[in-house]
PDB file of C-alpha atoms in Angstrom:
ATOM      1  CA  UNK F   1      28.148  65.304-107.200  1.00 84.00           C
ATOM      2  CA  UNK F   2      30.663  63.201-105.560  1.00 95.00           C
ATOM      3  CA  UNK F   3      34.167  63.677-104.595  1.00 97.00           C
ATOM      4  CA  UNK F   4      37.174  61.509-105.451  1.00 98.00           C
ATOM      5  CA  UNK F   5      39.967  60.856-104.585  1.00 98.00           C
ATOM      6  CA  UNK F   6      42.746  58.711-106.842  1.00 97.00           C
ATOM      7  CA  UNK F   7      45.883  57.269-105.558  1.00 97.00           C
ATOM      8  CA  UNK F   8      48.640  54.778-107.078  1.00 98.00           C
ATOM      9  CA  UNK F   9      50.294  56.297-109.492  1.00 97.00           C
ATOM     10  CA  UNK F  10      53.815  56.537-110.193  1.00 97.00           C
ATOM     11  CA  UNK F  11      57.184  55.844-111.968  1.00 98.00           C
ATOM     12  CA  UNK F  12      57.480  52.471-113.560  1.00 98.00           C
ATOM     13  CA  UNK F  13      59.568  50.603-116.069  1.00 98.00           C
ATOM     14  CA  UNK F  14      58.094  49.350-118.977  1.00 98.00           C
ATOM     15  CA  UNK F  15      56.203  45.626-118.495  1.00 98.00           C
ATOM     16  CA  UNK F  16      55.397  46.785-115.130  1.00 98.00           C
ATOM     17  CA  UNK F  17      52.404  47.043-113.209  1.00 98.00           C
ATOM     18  CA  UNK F  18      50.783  49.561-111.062  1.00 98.00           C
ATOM     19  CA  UNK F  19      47.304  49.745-109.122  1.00 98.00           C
ATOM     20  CA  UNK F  20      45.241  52.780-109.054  1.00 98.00           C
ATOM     21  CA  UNK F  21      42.554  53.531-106.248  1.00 98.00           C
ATOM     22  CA  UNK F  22      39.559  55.633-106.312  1.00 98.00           C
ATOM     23  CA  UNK F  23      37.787  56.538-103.294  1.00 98.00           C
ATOM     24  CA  UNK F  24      34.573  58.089-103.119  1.00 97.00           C
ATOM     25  CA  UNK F  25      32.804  60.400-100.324  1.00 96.00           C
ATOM     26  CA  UNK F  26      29.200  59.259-101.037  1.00 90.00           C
ATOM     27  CA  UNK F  27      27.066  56.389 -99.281  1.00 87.00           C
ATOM     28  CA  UNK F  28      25.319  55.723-102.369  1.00 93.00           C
ATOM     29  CA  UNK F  29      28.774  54.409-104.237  1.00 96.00           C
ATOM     30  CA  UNK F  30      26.347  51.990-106.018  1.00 95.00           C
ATOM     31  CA  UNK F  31      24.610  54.412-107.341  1.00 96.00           C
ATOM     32  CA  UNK F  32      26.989  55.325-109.840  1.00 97.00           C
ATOM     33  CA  UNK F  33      28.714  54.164-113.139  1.00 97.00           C
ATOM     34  CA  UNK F  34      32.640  54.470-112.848  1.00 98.00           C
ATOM     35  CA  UNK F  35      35.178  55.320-115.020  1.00 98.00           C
ATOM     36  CA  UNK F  36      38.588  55.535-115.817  1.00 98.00           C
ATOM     37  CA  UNK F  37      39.988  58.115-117.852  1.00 98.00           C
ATOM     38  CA  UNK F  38      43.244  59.368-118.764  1.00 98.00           C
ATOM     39  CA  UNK F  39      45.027  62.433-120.687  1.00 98.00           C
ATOM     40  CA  UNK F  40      48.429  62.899-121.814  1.00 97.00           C
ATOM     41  CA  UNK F  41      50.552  66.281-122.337  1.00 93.00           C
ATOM     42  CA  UNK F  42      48.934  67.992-125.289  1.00 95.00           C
ATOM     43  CA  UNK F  43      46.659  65.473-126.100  1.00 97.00           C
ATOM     44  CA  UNK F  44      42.406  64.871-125.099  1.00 97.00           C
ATOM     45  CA  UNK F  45      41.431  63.462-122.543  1.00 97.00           C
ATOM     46  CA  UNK F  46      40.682  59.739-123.265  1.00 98.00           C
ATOM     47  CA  UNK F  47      38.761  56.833-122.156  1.00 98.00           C
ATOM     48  CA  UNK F  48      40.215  54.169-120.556  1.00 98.00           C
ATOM     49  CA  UNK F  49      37.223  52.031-118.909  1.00 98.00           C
ATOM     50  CA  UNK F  50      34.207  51.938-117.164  1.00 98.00           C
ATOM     51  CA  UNK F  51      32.199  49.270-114.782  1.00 98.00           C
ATOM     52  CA  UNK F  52      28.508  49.510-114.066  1.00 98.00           C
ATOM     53  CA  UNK F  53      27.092  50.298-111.027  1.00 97.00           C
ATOM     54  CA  UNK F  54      27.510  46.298-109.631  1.00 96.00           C
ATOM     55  CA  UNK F  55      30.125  45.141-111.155  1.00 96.00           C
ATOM     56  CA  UNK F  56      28.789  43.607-113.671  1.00 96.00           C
ATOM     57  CA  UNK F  57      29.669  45.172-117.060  1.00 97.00           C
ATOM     58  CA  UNK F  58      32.685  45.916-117.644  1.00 98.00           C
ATOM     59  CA  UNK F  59      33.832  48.333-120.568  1.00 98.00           C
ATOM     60  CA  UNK F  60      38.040  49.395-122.239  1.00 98.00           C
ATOM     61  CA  UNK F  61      39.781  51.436-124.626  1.00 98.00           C
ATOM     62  CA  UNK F  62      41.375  48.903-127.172  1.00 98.00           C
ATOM     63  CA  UNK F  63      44.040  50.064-126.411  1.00 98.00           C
ATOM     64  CA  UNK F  64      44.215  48.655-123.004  1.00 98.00           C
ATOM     65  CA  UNK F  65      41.982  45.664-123.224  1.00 98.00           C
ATOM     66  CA  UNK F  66      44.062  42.522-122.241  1.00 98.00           C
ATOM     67  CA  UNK F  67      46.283  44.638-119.949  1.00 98.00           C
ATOM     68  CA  UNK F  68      44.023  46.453-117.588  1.00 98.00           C
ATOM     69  CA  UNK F  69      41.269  45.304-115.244  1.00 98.00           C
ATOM     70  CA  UNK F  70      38.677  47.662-113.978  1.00 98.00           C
ATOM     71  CA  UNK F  71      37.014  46.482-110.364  1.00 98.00           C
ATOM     72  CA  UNK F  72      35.057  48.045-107.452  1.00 98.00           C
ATOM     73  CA  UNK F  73      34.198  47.291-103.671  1.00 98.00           C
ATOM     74  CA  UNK F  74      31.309  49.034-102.811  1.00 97.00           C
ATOM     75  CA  UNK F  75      31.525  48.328 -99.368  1.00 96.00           C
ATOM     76  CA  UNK F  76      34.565  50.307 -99.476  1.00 97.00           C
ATOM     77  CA  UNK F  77      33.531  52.814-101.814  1.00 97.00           C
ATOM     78  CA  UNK F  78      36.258  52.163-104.531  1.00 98.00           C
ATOM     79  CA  UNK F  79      37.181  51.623-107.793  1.00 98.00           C
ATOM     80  CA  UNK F  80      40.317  50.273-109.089  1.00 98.00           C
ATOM     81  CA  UNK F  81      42.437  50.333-112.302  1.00 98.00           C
ATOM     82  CA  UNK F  82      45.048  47.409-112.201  1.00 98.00           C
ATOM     83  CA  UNK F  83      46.962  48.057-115.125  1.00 98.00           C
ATOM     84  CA  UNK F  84      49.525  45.199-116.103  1.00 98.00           C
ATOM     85  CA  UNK F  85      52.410  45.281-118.902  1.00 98.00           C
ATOM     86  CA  UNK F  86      52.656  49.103-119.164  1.00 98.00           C
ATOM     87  CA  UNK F  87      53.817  51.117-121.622  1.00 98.00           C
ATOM     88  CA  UNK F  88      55.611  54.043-122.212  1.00 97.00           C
ATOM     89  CA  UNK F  89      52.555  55.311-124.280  1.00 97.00           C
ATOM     90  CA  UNK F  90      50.412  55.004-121.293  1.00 98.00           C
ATOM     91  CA  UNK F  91      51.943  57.597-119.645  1.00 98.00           C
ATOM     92  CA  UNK F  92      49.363  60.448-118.624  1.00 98.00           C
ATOM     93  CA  UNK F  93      47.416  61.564-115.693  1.00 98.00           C
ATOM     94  CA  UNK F  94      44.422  59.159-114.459  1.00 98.00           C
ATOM     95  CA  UNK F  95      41.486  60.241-113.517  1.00 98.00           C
ATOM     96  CA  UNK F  96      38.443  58.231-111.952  1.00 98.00           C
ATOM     97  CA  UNK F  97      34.697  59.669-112.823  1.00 98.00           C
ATOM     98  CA  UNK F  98      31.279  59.032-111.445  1.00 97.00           C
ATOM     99  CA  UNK F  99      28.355  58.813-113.231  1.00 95.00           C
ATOM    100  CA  UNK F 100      24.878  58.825-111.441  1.00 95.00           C
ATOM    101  CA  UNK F 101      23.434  55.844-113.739  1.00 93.00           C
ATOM    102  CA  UNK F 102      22.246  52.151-112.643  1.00 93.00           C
ATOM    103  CA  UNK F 103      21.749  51.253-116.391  1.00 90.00           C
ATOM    104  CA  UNK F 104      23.304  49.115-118.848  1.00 92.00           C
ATOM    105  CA  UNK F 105      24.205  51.434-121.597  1.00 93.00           C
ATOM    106  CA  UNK F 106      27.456  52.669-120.043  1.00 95.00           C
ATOM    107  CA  UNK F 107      28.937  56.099-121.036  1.00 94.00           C
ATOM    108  CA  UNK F 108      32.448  56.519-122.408  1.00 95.00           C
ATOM    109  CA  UNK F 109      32.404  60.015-123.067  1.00 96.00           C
ATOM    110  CA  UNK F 110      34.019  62.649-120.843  1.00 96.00           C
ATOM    111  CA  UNK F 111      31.381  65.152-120.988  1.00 96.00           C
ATOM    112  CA  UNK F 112      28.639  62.496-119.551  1.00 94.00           C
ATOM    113  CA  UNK F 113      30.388  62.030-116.246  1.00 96.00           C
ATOM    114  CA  UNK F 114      29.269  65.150-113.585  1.00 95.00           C
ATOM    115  CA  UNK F 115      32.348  64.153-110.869  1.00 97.00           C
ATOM    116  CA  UNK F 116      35.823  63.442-111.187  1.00 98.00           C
ATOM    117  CA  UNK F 117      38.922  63.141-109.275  1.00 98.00           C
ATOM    118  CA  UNK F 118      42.377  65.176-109.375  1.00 97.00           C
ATOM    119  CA  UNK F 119      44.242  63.145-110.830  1.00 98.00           C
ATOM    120  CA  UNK F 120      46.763  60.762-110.420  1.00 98.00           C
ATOM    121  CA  UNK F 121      50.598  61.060-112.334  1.00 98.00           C
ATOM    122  CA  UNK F 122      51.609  57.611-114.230  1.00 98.00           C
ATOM    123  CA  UNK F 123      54.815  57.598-115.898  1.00 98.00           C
ATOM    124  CA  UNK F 124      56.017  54.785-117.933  1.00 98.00           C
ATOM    125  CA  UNK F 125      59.892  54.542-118.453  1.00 97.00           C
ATOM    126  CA  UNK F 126      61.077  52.612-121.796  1.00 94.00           C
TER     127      UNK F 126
END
């Protein structure tokens, strides 16, 4: 396992943007599949998007797609979520996951990620 750490969340109006950060303790970073997920009071936790290993594939919840842009910098050891024209509805708590995968056939399912982060608060104002 790995451990991360989000940051970046917040309180924003409606139609504006915010910028998550995930940091990861590991120096095999590009090892692993990352995702974002997210999960709102009283509701499942959700996908929100996932990027291989390089960069390279690039996966989101329809109900983001458009609006949010998943990136990493492995020499850093990060993933970001920039997440553009928010919504109240997207308020929840973030979380980044790592999955230990180099593959194409990215996973969007909670229960196939072993490490995840503690969360980060986003609340959307209308």
């Amino acid at each position: 396992q790995v451990r991360l750490v989000e940051s970046g969340g917040g309180l924003v109006q409606a139609g504006g943007s915010l910028r998550l950060s995930c940091a990861a303790s590991t120096v095999t970073f590009d090892f692993y599949t990352m995702g974002w997920f997210r999960q709102a009071p009283g509701k499942e936790r959700e996908f929100v998007a996932v990027i291989s290993w390089n960069g390279g594939i690039t996966l989101y919840a329809d109900s983001v797609k458009g609006r949010f842009t998943v990136s990493r910098d492995n020499k850093k050891n990060t993933e970001y979520l920039q997440m553009n024209s928010l919504k109240p509805e997207d308020t929840a708590v973030y979380y980044c996951a790592a999955d230990y995968y180099r593959g194409t056939r990215l996973k969007w399912l909670p229960r196939d990620y072993k490490s995840w982060g503690q969360g980060t608060q986003v609340t959307v104002s209308s």
